[in-house]
mmCIF file of N, CA and C in Angstrom:
data_model
loop_
_atom_site.group_PDB
_atom_site.id
_atom_site.type_symbol
_atom_site.label_atom_id
_atom_site.label_comp_id
_atom_site.label_asym_id
_atom_site.label_seq_id
_atom_site.Cartn_x
_atom_site.Cartn_y
_atom_site.Cartn_z
ATOM 1 N N UNK A 1 -7.372 -23.782 -10.153
ATOM 2 C CA UNK A 1 -8.294 -24.322 -9.187
ATOM 3 C C UNK A 1 -7.645 -24.404 -7.803
ATOM 4 N N UNK A 2 -6.365 -24.749 -7.778
ATOM 5 C CA UNK A 2 -5.639 -24.869 -6.521
ATOM 6 C C UNK A 2 -5.602 -23.526 -5.775
ATOM 7 N N UNK A 3 -5.412 -22.431 -6.526
ATOM 8 C CA UNK A 3 -5.387 -21.099 -5.906
ATOM 9 C C UNK A 3 -6.737 -20.764 -5.287
ATOM 10 N N UNK A 4 -7.803 -21.110 -5.990
ATOM 11 C CA UNK A 4 -9.147 -20.834 -5.481
ATOM 12 C C UNK A 4 -9.408 -21.619 -4.193
ATOM 13 N N UNK A 5 -9.032 -22.880 -4.179
ATOM 14 C CA UNK A 5 -9.218 -23.687 -2.972
ATOM 15 C C UNK A 5 -8.388 -23.140 -1.813
ATOM 16 N N UNK A 6 -7.189 -22.708 -2.111
ATOM 17 C CA UNK A 6 -6.325 -22.123 -1.084
ATOM 18 C C UNK A 6 -6.962 -20.849 -0.526
ATOM 19 N N UNK A 7 -7.482 -20.015 -1.424
ATOM 20 C CA UNK A 7 -8.137 -18.778 -1.012
ATOM 21 C C UNK A 7 -9.360 -19.084 -0.139
ATOM 22 N N UNK A 8 -10.185 -20.017 -0.583
ATOM 23 C CA UNK A 8 -11.416 -20.341 0.146
ATOM 24 C C UNK A 8 -11.146 -20.991 1.500
ATOM 25 N N UNK A 9 -9.996 -21.636 1.634
ATOM 26 C CA UNK A 9 -9.671 -22.264 2.914
ATOM 27 C C UNK A 9 -8.992 -21.296 3.890
ATOM 28 N N UNK A 10 -8.664 -20.100 3.419
ATOM 29 C CA UNK A 10 -8.036 -19.093 4.283
ATOM 30 C C UNK A 10 -9.069 -18.503 5.237
ATOM 31 N N UNK A 11 -8.575 -17.884 6.305
ATOM 32 C CA UNK A 11 -9.465 -17.206 7.253
ATOM 33 C C UNK A 11 -10.186 -16.055 6.560
ATOM 34 N N UNK A 12 -11.380 -15.745 7.034
ATOM 35 C CA UNK A 12 -12.201 -14.699 6.419
ATOM 36 C C UNK A 12 -11.477 -13.352 6.402
ATOM 37 N N UNK A 13 -10.742 -13.036 7.454
ATOM 38 C CA UNK A 13 -9.997 -11.779 7.494
ATOM 39 C C UNK A 13 -8.930 -11.725 6.417
ATOM 40 N N UNK A 14 -8.230 -12.845 6.199
ATOM 41 C CA UNK A 14 -7.218 -12.905 5.144
ATOM 42 C C UNK A 14 -7.861 -12.756 3.765
ATOM 43 N N UNK A 15 -9.021 -13.379 3.595
ATOM 44 C CA UNK A 15 -9.732 -13.249 2.322
ATOM 45 C C UNK A 15 -10.119 -11.790 2.058
ATOM 46 N N UNK A 16 -10.666 -11.137 3.079
ATOM 47 C CA UNK A 16 -11.075 -9.733 2.936
ATOM 48 C C UNK A 16 -9.880 -8.833 2.634
ATOM 49 N N UNK A 17 -8.777 -9.031 3.355
ATOM 50 C CA UNK A 17 -7.580 -8.215 3.114
ATOM 51 C C UNK A 17 -7.064 -8.402 1.693
ATOM 52 N N UNK A 18 -7.056 -9.633 1.233
ATOM 53 C CA UNK A 18 -6.559 -9.923 -0.109
ATOM 54 C C UNK A 18 -7.455 -9.294 -1.169
ATOM 55 N N UNK A 19 -8.768 -9.401 -0.988
ATOM 56 C CA UNK A 19 -9.704 -8.797 -1.946
ATOM 57 C C UNK A 19 -9.604 -7.274 -1.937
ATOM 58 N N UNK A 20 -9.521 -6.673 -0.755
ATOM 59 C CA UNK A 20 -9.391 -5.213 -0.670
ATOM 60 C C UNK A 20 -8.073 -4.754 -1.272
ATOM 61 N N UNK A 21 -7.001 -5.490 -1.014
ATOM 62 C CA UNK A 21 -5.701 -5.139 -1.603
ATOM 63 C C UNK A 21 -5.779 -5.198 -3.125
ATOM 64 N N UNK A 22 -6.376 -6.251 -3.663
ATOM 65 C CA UNK A 22 -6.513 -6.365 -5.112
ATOM 66 C C UNK A 22 -7.344 -5.236 -5.698
ATOM 67 N N UNK A 23 -8.444 -4.925 -5.032
ATOM 68 C CA UNK A 23 -9.309 -3.824 -5.478
ATOM 69 C C UNK A 23 -8.530 -2.511 -5.526
ATOM 70 N N UNK A 24 -7.799 -2.207 -4.463
ATOM 71 C CA UNK A 24 -7.041 -0.945 -4.414
ATOM 72 C C UNK A 24 -5.896 -0.928 -5.419
ATOM 73 N N UNK A 25 -5.229 -2.056 -5.594
ATOM 74 C CA UNK A 25 -4.127 -2.114 -6.564
ATOM 75 C C UNK A 25 -4.615 -1.836 -7.981
ATOM 76 N N UNK A 26 -5.845 -2.231 -8.276
ATOM 77 C CA UNK A 26 -6.421 -1.971 -9.597
ATOM 78 C C UNK A 26 -7.028 -0.575 -9.707
ATOM 79 N N UNK A 27 -7.589 -0.086 -8.615
ATOM 80 C CA UNK A 27 -8.283 1.203 -8.630
ATOM 81 C C UNK A 27 -7.329 2.403 -8.561
ATOM 82 N N UNK A 28 -6.323 2.319 -7.719
ATOM 83 C CA UNK A 28 -5.480 3.496 -7.469
ATOM 84 C C UNK A 28 -4.765 4.056 -8.704
ATOM 85 N N UNK A 29 -4.293 3.251 -9.655
ATOM 86 C CA UNK A 29 -3.676 3.868 -10.840
ATOM 87 C C UNK A 29 -4.642 4.787 -11.587
ATOM 88 N N UNK A 30 -5.903 4.385 -11.659
ATOM 89 C CA UNK A 30 -6.909 5.214 -12.328
ATOM 90 C C UNK A 30 -7.159 6.482 -11.519
ATOM 91 N N UNK A 31 -7.332 6.328 -10.220
ATOM 92 C CA UNK A 31 -7.636 7.463 -9.355
ATOM 93 C C UNK A 31 -6.483 8.468 -9.335
ATOM 94 N N UNK A 32 -5.254 7.977 -9.251
ATOM 95 C CA UNK A 32 -4.097 8.885 -9.265
ATOM 96 C C UNK A 32 -3.993 9.645 -10.586
ATOM 97 N N UNK A 33 -4.481 9.047 -11.675
ATOM 98 C CA UNK A 33 -4.384 9.725 -12.970
ATOM 99 C C UNK A 33 -5.418 10.843 -13.127
ATOM 100 N N UNK A 34 -6.479 10.838 -12.317
ATOM 101 C CA UNK A 34 -7.512 11.868 -12.478
ATOM 102 C C UNK A 34 -7.639 12.807 -11.283
ATOM 103 N N UNK A 35 -6.988 12.493 -10.181
ATOM 104 C CA UNK A 35 -7.115 13.341 -8.994
ATOM 105 C C UNK A 35 -5.759 13.798 -8.492
ATOM 106 N N UNK A 36 -5.770 14.821 -7.668
ATOM 107 C CA UNK A 36 -4.521 15.299 -7.078
ATOM 108 C C UNK A 36 -4.067 14.325 -6.002
ATOM 109 N N UNK A 37 -2.799 14.356 -5.698
ATOM 110 C CA UNK A 37 -2.237 13.451 -4.702
ATOM 111 C C UNK A 37 -2.928 13.636 -3.355
ATOM 112 N N UNK A 38 -3.167 14.876 -2.960
ATOM 113 C CA UNK A 38 -3.813 15.165 -1.677
ATOM 114 C C UNK A 38 -5.237 14.606 -1.661
ATOM 115 N N UNK A 39 -5.978 14.815 -2.729
ATOM 116 C CA UNK A 39 -7.347 14.311 -2.798
ATOM 117 C C UNK A 39 -7.377 12.782 -2.718
ATOM 118 N N UNK A 40 -6.467 12.148 -3.442
ATOM 119 C CA UNK A 40 -6.422 10.689 -3.435
ATOM 120 C C UNK A 40 -6.107 10.169 -2.038
ATOM 121 N N UNK A 41 -5.145 10.784 -1.363
ATOM 122 C CA UNK A 41 -4.795 10.347 -0.002
ATOM 123 C C UNK A 41 -5.968 10.550 0.959
ATOM 124 N N UNK A 42 -6.699 11.632 0.809
ATOM 125 C CA UNK A 42 -7.867 11.846 1.660
ATOM 126 C C UNK A 42 -8.907 10.753 1.441
ATOM 127 N N UNK A 43 -9.144 10.400 0.193
ATOM 128 C CA UNK A 43 -10.113 9.338 -0.119
ATOM 129 C C UNK A 43 -9.612 7.988 0.395
ATOM 130 N N UNK A 44 -8.313 7.768 0.322
ATOM 131 C CA UNK A 44 -7.744 6.523 0.829
ATOM 132 C C UNK A 44 -7.983 6.398 2.331
ATOM 133 N N UNK A 45 -7.842 7.482 3.051
ATOM 134 C CA UNK A 45 -8.083 7.443 4.495
ATOM 135 C C UNK A 45 -9.547 7.155 4.779
ATOM 136 N N UNK A 46 -10.433 7.687 3.947
ATOM 137 C CA UNK A 46 -11.853 7.412 4.098
ATOM 138 C C UNK A 46 -12.121 5.920 3.869
ATOM 139 N N UNK A 47 -11.521 5.340 2.822
ATOM 140 C CA UNK A 47 -11.681 3.913 2.536
ATOM 141 C C UNK A 47 -11.215 3.093 3.732
ATOM 142 N N UNK A 48 -10.095 3.500 4.322
ATOM 143 C CA UNK A 48 -9.550 2.772 5.470
ATOM 144 C C UNK A 48 -10.521 2.809 6.645
ATOM 145 N N UNK A 49 -11.092 3.970 6.922
ATOM 146 C CA UNK A 49 -12.053 4.085 8.026
ATOM 147 C C UNK A 49 -13.312 3.273 7.745
ATOM 148 N N UNK A 50 -13.772 3.290 6.495
ATOM 149 C CA UNK A 50 -14.961 2.541 6.114
ATOM 150 C C UNK A 50 -14.701 1.043 6.220
ATOM 151 N N UNK A 51 -13.577 0.587 5.683
ATOM 152 C CA UNK A 51 -13.266 -0.843 5.661
ATOM 153 C C UNK A 51 -13.034 -1.392 7.071
ATOM 154 N N UNK A 52 -12.591 -0.551 7.997
ATOM 155 C CA UNK A 52 -12.334 -0.998 9.371
ATOM 156 C C UNK A 52 -13.604 -1.553 10.009
ATOM 157 N N UNK A 53 -14.755 -1.107 9.532
ATOM 158 C CA UNK A 53 -16.024 -1.584 10.092
ATOM 159 C C UNK A 53 -16.378 -2.995 9.630
ATOM 160 N N UNK A 54 -15.835 -3.411 8.474
ATOM 161 C CA UNK A 54 -16.284 -4.690 7.917
ATOM 162 C C UNK A 54 -15.180 -5.736 7.755
ATOM 163 N N UNK A 55 -13.912 -5.342 7.779
ATOM 164 C CA UNK A 55 -12.828 -6.308 7.597
ATOM 165 C C UNK A 55 -12.402 -6.828 8.968
ATOM 166 N N UNK A 56 -12.619 -8.117 9.213
ATOM 167 C CA UNK A 56 -12.341 -8.665 10.545
ATOM 168 C C UNK A 56 -10.863 -8.961 10.782
ATOM 169 N N UNK A 57 -10.541 -9.159 12.039
ATOM 170 C CA UNK A 57 -9.220 -9.631 12.414
ATOM 171 C C UNK A 57 -8.350 -8.581 13.064
ATOM 172 N N UNK A 58 -7.252 -9.059 13.635
ATOM 173 C CA UNK A 58 -6.226 -8.206 14.229
ATOM 174 C C UNK A 58 -4.862 -8.745 13.788
ATOM 175 N N UNK A 59 -4.571 -8.613 12.490
ATOM 176 C CA UNK A 59 -3.336 -9.194 11.975
ATOM 177 C C UNK A 59 -2.105 -8.377 12.356
ATOM 178 N N UNK A 60 -0.946 -9.009 12.221
ATOM 179 C CA UNK A 60 0.317 -8.282 12.373
ATOM 180 C C UNK A 60 0.522 -7.445 11.118
ATOM 181 N N UNK A 61 1.409 -6.469 11.204
ATOM 182 C CA UNK A 61 1.677 -5.651 10.017
ATOM 183 C C UNK A 61 2.274 -6.510 8.902
ATOM 184 N N UNK A 62 3.001 -7.537 9.261
ATOM 185 C CA UNK A 62 3.609 -8.422 8.266
ATOM 186 C C UNK A 62 2.533 -9.136 7.455
ATOM 187 N N UNK A 63 1.473 -9.564 8.126
ATOM 188 C CA UNK A 63 0.372 -10.249 7.441
ATOM 189 C C UNK A 63 -0.359 -9.283 6.503
ATOM 190 N N UNK A 64 -0.508 -8.036 6.919
ATOM 191 C CA UNK A 64 -1.182 -7.035 6.091
ATOM 192 C C UNK A 64 -0.356 -6.753 4.838
ATOM 193 N N UNK A 65 0.933 -6.516 5.013
ATOM 194 C CA UNK A 65 1.814 -6.233 3.873
ATOM 195 C C UNK A 65 1.883 -7.448 2.950
ATOM 196 N N UNK A 66 1.872 -8.641 3.524
ATOM 197 C CA UNK A 66 1.897 -9.864 2.713
ATOM 198 C C UNK A 66 0.671 -9.960 1.814
ATOM 199 N N UNK A 67 -0.472 -9.515 2.299
ATOM 200 C CA UNK A 67 -1.692 -9.531 1.480
ATOM 201 C C UNK A 67 -1.525 -8.637 0.256
ATOM 202 N N UNK A 68 -0.907 -7.480 0.443
ATOM 203 C CA UNK A 68 -0.676 -6.563 -0.674
ATOM 204 C C UNK A 68 0.291 -7.193 -1.676
ATOM 205 N N UNK A 69 1.374 -7.762 -1.176
ATOM 206 C CA UNK A 69 2.363 -8.376 -2.068
ATOM 207 C C UNK A 69 1.771 -9.565 -2.819
ATOM 208 N N UNK A 70 0.958 -10.375 -2.127
ATOM 209 C CA UNK A 70 0.339 -11.532 -2.759
ATOM 210 C C UNK A 70 -0.662 -11.100 -3.832
ATOM 211 N N UNK A 71 -1.500 -10.136 -3.518
ATOM 212 C CA UNK A 71 -2.465 -9.632 -4.501
ATOM 213 C C UNK A 71 -1.736 -9.049 -5.711
ATOM 214 N N UNK A 72 -0.687 -8.280 -5.471
ATOM 215 C CA UNK A 72 0.081 -7.680 -6.558
ATOM 216 C C UNK A 72 0.697 -8.758 -7.452
ATOM 217 N N UNK A 73 1.187 -9.808 -6.833
ATOM 218 C CA UNK A 73 1.821 -10.895 -7.584
ATOM 219 C C UNK A 73 0.828 -11.620 -8.489
ATOM 220 N N UNK A 74 -0.409 -11.787 -8.022
ATOM 221 C CA UNK A 74 -1.380 -12.574 -8.772
ATOM 222 C C UNK A 74 -2.232 -11.755 -9.745
ATOM 223 N N UNK A 75 -2.165 -10.446 -9.668
ATOM 224 C CA UNK A 75 -2.918 -9.620 -10.614
ATOM 225 C C UNK A 75 -2.133 -9.482 -11.916
ATOM 226 N N UNK A 76 -2.830 -9.393 -13.032
ATOM 227 C CA UNK A 76 -2.112 -9.199 -14.299
ATOM 228 C C UNK A 76 -1.479 -7.806 -14.359
ATOM 229 N N UNK A 77 -0.429 -7.688 -15.120
ATOM 230 C CA UNK A 77 0.249 -6.406 -15.283
ATOM 231 C C UNK A 77 1.167 -6.120 -14.113
ATOM 232 N N UNK A 78 1.640 -4.898 -14.078
ATOM 233 C CA UNK A 78 2.523 -4.492 -12.980
ATOM 234 C C UNK A 78 2.085 -3.125 -12.480
ATOM 235 N N UNK A 79 2.437 -2.846 -11.245
ATOM 236 C CA UNK A 79 2.085 -1.579 -10.632
ATOM 237 C C UNK A 79 3.342 -0.891 -10.135
ATOM 238 N N UNK A 80 3.276 0.421 -10.065
ATOM 239 C CA UNK A 80 4.391 1.223 -9.579
ATOM 240 C C UNK A 80 4.470 1.150 -8.062
ATOM 241 N N UNK A 81 5.620 1.521 -7.537
ATOM 242 C CA UNK A 81 5.856 1.487 -6.093
ATOM 243 C C UNK A 81 4.864 2.374 -5.333
ATOM 244 N N UNK A 82 4.455 3.491 -5.917
ATOM 245 C CA UNK A 82 3.494 4.377 -5.251
ATOM 246 C C UNK A 82 2.155 3.680 -5.044
ATOM 247 N N UNK A 83 1.743 2.894 -6.006
ATOM 248 C CA UNK A 83 0.473 2.180 -5.904
ATOM 249 C C UNK A 83 0.564 1.112 -4.816
ATOM 250 N N UNK A 84 1.653 0.351 -4.808
ATOM 251 C CA UNK A 84 1.814 -0.702 -3.796
ATOM 252 C C UNK A 84 1.913 -0.115 -2.389
ATOM 253 N N UNK A 85 2.705 0.947 -2.233
ATOM 254 C CA UNK A 85 2.864 1.523 -0.893
ATOM 255 C C UNK A 85 1.579 2.209 -0.426
ATOM 256 N N UNK A 86 0.847 2.825 -1.335
ATOM 257 C CA UNK A 86 -0.419 3.465 -0.962
ATOM 258 C C UNK A 86 -1.463 2.437 -0.565
ATOM 259 N N UNK A 87 -1.510 1.321 -1.286
ATOM 260 C CA UNK A 87 -2.429 0.244 -0.944
ATOM 261 C C UNK A 87 -2.109 -0.310 0.441
ATOM 262 N N UNK A 88 -0.827 -0.559 0.679
ATOM 263 C CA UNK A 88 -0.414 -1.078 1.991
ATOM 264 C C UNK A 88 -0.736 -0.081 3.090
ATOM 265 N N UNK A 89 -0.566 1.206 2.806
ATOM 266 C CA UNK A 89 -0.855 2.230 3.818
ATOM 267 C C UNK A 89 -2.331 2.192 4.225
ATOM 268 N N UNK A 90 -3.220 2.081 3.253
ATOM 269 C CA UNK A 90 -4.654 2.019 3.563
ATOM 270 C C UNK A 90 -4.961 0.828 4.461
ATOM 271 N N UNK A 91 -4.428 -0.332 4.101
ATOM 272 C CA UNK A 91 -4.708 -1.530 4.892
ATOM 273 C C UNK A 91 -4.079 -1.456 6.278
ATOM 274 N N UNK A 92 -2.897 -0.908 6.371
ATOM 275 C CA UNK A 92 -2.249 -0.786 7.682
ATOM 276 C C UNK A 92 -3.010 0.180 8.587
ATOM 277 N N UNK A 93 -3.469 1.289 8.026
ATOM 278 C CA UNK A 93 -4.243 2.247 8.819
ATOM 279 C C UNK A 93 -5.560 1.641 9.298
ATOM 280 N N UNK A 94 -6.112 0.749 8.496
ATOM 281 C CA UNK A 94 -7.339 0.052 8.862
ATOM 282 C C UNK A 94 -7.165 -0.666 10.189
ATOM 283 N N UNK A 95 -5.977 -1.200 10.443
ATOM 284 C CA UNK A 95 -5.687 -1.927 11.685
ATOM 285 C C UNK A 95 -4.907 -1.078 12.690
ATOM 286 N N UNK A 96 -4.957 0.232 12.489
ATOM 287 C CA UNK A 96 -4.372 1.208 13.413
ATOM 288 C C UNK A 96 -2.850 1.165 13.504
ATOM 289 N N UNK A 97 -2.202 0.647 12.457
ATOM 290 C CA UNK A 97 -0.749 0.810 12.344
ATOM 291 C C UNK A 97 -0.535 2.190 11.735
ATOM 292 N N UNK A 98 0.542 2.846 12.084
ATOM 293 C CA UNK A 98 0.809 4.189 11.563
ATOM 294 C C UNK A 98 2.163 4.226 10.853
ATOM 295 N N UNK A 99 2.182 3.734 9.624
ATOM 296 C CA UNK A 99 3.442 3.743 8.878
ATOM 297 C C UNK A 99 3.791 5.146 8.403
ATOM 298 N N UNK A 100 5.061 5.365 8.153
ATOM 299 C CA UNK A 100 5.506 6.602 7.516
ATOM 300 C C UNK A 100 5.594 6.342 6.032
ATOM 301 N N UNK A 101 4.871 7.135 5.245
ATOM 302 C CA UNK A 101 4.916 7.007 3.793
ATOM 303 C C UNK A 101 6.045 7.901 3.296
ATOM 304 N N UNK A 102 7.053 7.287 2.708
ATOM 305 C CA UNK A 102 8.230 8.034 2.249
ATOM 306 C C UNK A 102 8.298 8.031 0.726
ATOM 307 N N UNK A 103 8.713 9.150 0.185
ATOM 308 C CA UNK A 103 9.027 9.256 -1.237
ATOM 309 C C UNK A 103 10.417 9.852 -1.316
ATOM 310 N N UNK A 104 11.271 9.205 -2.090
ATOM 311 C CA UNK A 104 12.640 9.684 -2.238
ATOM 312 C C UNK A 104 12.955 9.927 -3.705
ATOM 313 N N UNK A 105 13.924 10.783 -3.927
ATOM 314 C CA UNK A 105 14.365 11.080 -5.289
ATOM 315 C C UNK A 105 15.866 10.850 -5.404
ATOM 316 N N UNK A 106 16.279 10.488 -6.604
ATOM 317 C CA UNK A 106 17.703 10.271 -6.868
ATOM 318 C C UNK A 106 18.018 10.799 -8.256
ATOM 319 N N UNK A 107 19.173 11.417 -8.392
ATOM 320 C CA UNK A 107 19.626 11.876 -9.701
ATOM 321 C C UNK A 107 20.523 10.793 -10.289
ATOM 322 N N UNK A 108 20.141 10.331 -11.458
ATOM 323 C CA UNK A 108 20.885 9.260 -12.126
ATOM 324 C C UNK A 108 22.128 9.833 -12.802
ATOM 325 N N UNK A 109 23.041 8.949 -13.201
ATOM 326 C CA UNK A 109 24.280 9.380 -13.862
ATOM 327 C C UNK A 109 24.017 10.112 -15.160
ATOM 328 N N UNK A 110 22.917 9.762 -15.847
ATOM 329 C CA UNK A 110 22.591 10.415 -17.119
ATOM 330 C C UNK A 110 21.814 11.715 -16.925
ATOM 331 N N UNK A 111 21.642 12.146 -15.666
ATOM 332 C CA UNK A 111 20.954 13.394 -15.372
ATOM 333 C C UNK A 111 19.462 13.237 -15.121
ATOM 334 N N UNK A 112 18.923 12.078 -15.400
ATOM 335 C CA UNK A 112 17.507 11.824 -15.146
ATOM 336 C C UNK A 112 17.253 11.760 -13.643
ATOM 337 N N UNK A 113 16.027 12.079 -13.253
ATOM 338 C CA UNK A 113 15.640 11.991 -11.845
ATOM 339 C C UNK A 113 14.713 10.802 -11.682
ATOM 340 N N UNK A 114 15.004 9.975 -10.687
ATOM 341 C CA UNK A 114 14.171 8.818 -10.358
ATOM 342 C C UNK A 114 13.505 9.064 -9.016
ATOM 343 N N UNK A 115 12.360 8.444 -8.833
ATOM 344 C CA UNK A 115 11.661 8.545 -7.553
ATOM 345 C C UNK A 115 11.254 7.149 -7.103
ATOM 346 N N UNK A 116 11.074 7.004 -5.810
ATOM 347 C CA UNK A 116 10.648 5.727 -5.248
ATOM 348 C C UNK A 116 9.792 5.992 -4.016
ATOM 349 N N UNK A 117 8.796 5.151 -3.811
ATOM 350 C CA UNK A 117 7.873 5.270 -2.679
ATOM 351 C C UNK A 117 7.968 4.011 -1.835
ATOM 352 N N UNK A 118 7.995 4.188 -0.514
ATOM 353 C CA UNK A 118 8.051 3.043 0.393
ATOM 354 C C UNK A 118 7.398 3.404 1.718
ATOM 355 N N UNK A 119 7.144 2.393 2.528
ATOM 356 C CA UNK A 119 6.582 2.594 3.859
ATOM 357 C C UNK A 119 7.585 2.136 4.900
ATOM 358 N N UNK A 120 7.653 2.900 5.985
ATOM 359 C CA UNK A 120 8.470 2.531 7.135
ATOM 360 C C UNK A 120 7.564 2.428 8.351
ATOM 361 N N UNK A 121 7.876 1.468 9.202
ATOM 362 C CA UNK A 121 7.170 1.318 10.469
ATOM 363 C C UNK A 121 8.224 1.086 11.538
ATOM 364 N N UNK A 122 8.241 1.952 12.521
ATOM 365 C CA UNK A 122 9.250 1.894 13.588
ATOM 366 C C UNK A 122 10.666 1.895 13.022
ATOM 367 N N UNK A 123 10.877 2.669 11.948
ATOM 368 C CA UNK A 123 12.208 2.816 11.361
ATOM 369 C C UNK A 123 12.618 1.724 10.391
ATOM 370 N N UNK A 124 11.766 0.707 10.214
ATOM 371 C CA UNK A 124 12.081 -0.387 9.289
ATOM 372 C C UNK A 124 11.252 -0.250 8.021
ATOM 373 N N UNK A 125 11.868 -0.512 6.863
ATOM 374 C CA UNK A 125 11.139 -0.513 5.600
ATOM 375 C C UNK A 125 10.291 -1.779 5.559
ATOM 376 N N UNK A 126 8.977 -1.602 5.370
ATOM 377 C CA UNK A 126 8.089 -2.765 5.369
ATOM 378 C C UNK A 126 7.520 -3.069 3.992
ATOM 379 N N UNK A 127 7.527 -2.112 3.091
ATOM 380 C CA UNK A 127 7.173 -2.361 1.694
ATOM 381 C C UNK A 127 7.911 -1.324 0.854
ATOM 382 N N UNK A 128 8.410 -1.781 -0.288
ATOM 383 C CA UNK A 128 9.171 -0.894 -1.166
ATOM 384 C C UNK A 128 10.667 -1.006 -0.959
ATOM 385 N N UNK A 129 11.097 -2.089 -0.319
ATOM 386 C CA UNK A 129 12.519 -2.260 -0.062
ATOM 387 C C UNK A 129 13.279 -2.466 -1.377
ATOM 388 N N UNK A 130 14.433 -1.857 -1.462
ATOM 389 C CA UNK A 130 15.337 -1.991 -2.598
ATOM 390 C C UNK A 130 16.747 -2.188 -2.073
ATOM 391 N N UNK A 131 17.575 -2.876 -2.836
ATOM 392 C CA UNK A 131 18.975 -3.043 -2.432
ATOM 393 C C UNK A 131 19.694 -1.704 -2.343
ATOM 394 N N UNK A 132 19.324 -0.773 -3.243
ATOM 395 C CA UNK A 132 19.998 0.527 -3.275
ATOM 396 C C UNK A 132 19.081 1.668 -2.814
ATOM 397 N N UNK A 133 18.250 1.395 -1.830
ATOM 398 C CA UNK A 133 17.304 2.399 -1.323
ATOM 399 C C UNK A 133 18.028 3.638 -0.801
ATOM 400 N N UNK A 134 19.227 3.465 -0.302
ATOM 401 C CA UNK A 134 19.981 4.583 0.268
ATOM 402 C C UNK A 134 20.313 5.650 -0.772
ATOM 403 N N UNK A 135 20.251 5.325 -2.051
ATOM 404 C CA UNK A 135 20.568 6.336 -3.076
ATOM 405 C C UNK A 135 19.453 7.369 -3.227
ATOM 406 N N UNK A 136 18.277 7.074 -2.686
ATOM 407 C CA UNK A 136 17.150 8.002 -2.757
ATOM 408 C C UNK A 136 17.179 8.947 -1.560
ATOM 409 N N UNK A 137 17.144 10.240 -1.840
ATOM 410 C CA UNK A 137 17.064 11.247 -0.786
ATOM 411 C C UNK A 137 15.590 11.426 -0.425
ATOM 412 N N UNK A 138 15.217 11.074 0.804
ATOM 413 C CA UNK A 138 13.796 11.155 1.175
ATOM 414 C C UNK A 138 13.297 12.605 1.256
ATOM 415 N N UNK A 139 12.119 12.806 0.727
ATOM 416 C CA UNK A 139 11.426 14.077 0.901
ATOM 417 C C UNK A 139 10.820 14.047 2.304
ATOM 418 N N UNK A 140 10.326 15.171 2.802
ATOM 419 C CA UNK A 140 9.674 15.129 4.124
ATOM 420 C C UNK A 140 8.578 14.069 4.139
ATOM 421 N N UNK A 141 8.449 13.395 5.266
ATOM 422 C CA UNK A 141 7.479 12.321 5.409
ATOM 423 C C UNK A 141 6.077 12.829 5.128
ATOM 424 N N UNK A 142 5.272 11.971 4.496
ATOM 425 C CA UNK A 142 3.890 12.332 4.182
ATOM 426 C C UNK A 142 3.028 12.117 5.406
ATOM 427 N N UNK A 143 2.361 13.158 5.851
ATOM 428 C CA UNK A 143 1.465 13.064 6.993
ATOM 429 C C UNK A 143 0.159 12.423 6.553
ATOM 430 N N UNK A 144 -0.432 11.651 7.422
ATOM 431 C CA UNK A 144 -1.758 11.105 7.140
ATOM 432 C C UNK A 144 -2.733 12.264 7.266
ATOM 433 N N UNK A 145 -3.502 12.480 6.196
ATOM 434 C CA UNK A 145 -4.458 13.587 6.200
ATOM 435 C C UNK A 145 -5.831 13.078 6.593
ATOM 436 N N UNK A 146 -6.612 13.929 7.176
ATOM 437 C CA UNK A 146 -7.971 13.566 7.558
ATOM 438 C C UNK A 146 -8.872 13.520 6.319
ATOM 439 N N UNK A 147 -9.763 12.582 6.308
ATOM 440 C CA UNK A 147 -10.725 12.484 5.213
ATOM 441 C C UNK A 147 -11.727 13.622 5.294
ATOM 442 N N UNK A 148 -12.231 13.991 4.157
ATOM 443 C CA UNK A 148 -13.212 15.077 4.104
ATOM 444 C C UNK A 148 -14.534 14.591 4.653
#
């Protein structure tokens, strides 16, 4: 009950961001499993343009990323870094922030390959930070694609 009261007492823009973040965190794993990465990113950009018309406010990027982290924390289950960074990217683009979506790979000692996804803004990691992020070799930055 306390969480509900806290949510209801928040500003309308914060409520909308939190609900949209939760929706995307739940939707994107399904969408990524049935669509190509390029198609999913195009649809994400469309969602961002659509949501910009109805989600109020002019938050800082920190407030936007916090909404994603808070929604992720309160939803059941866990999500991969790609889902969290993609969700944050949609919300950040909604407010005209232009993060760099990075994916890096690392070869483990046992020969396995690991990957990690994160967002950078002005050279700083804003979501997807890890203590050993430097072990991942970044692939070329993902360009924001235009929606169909």
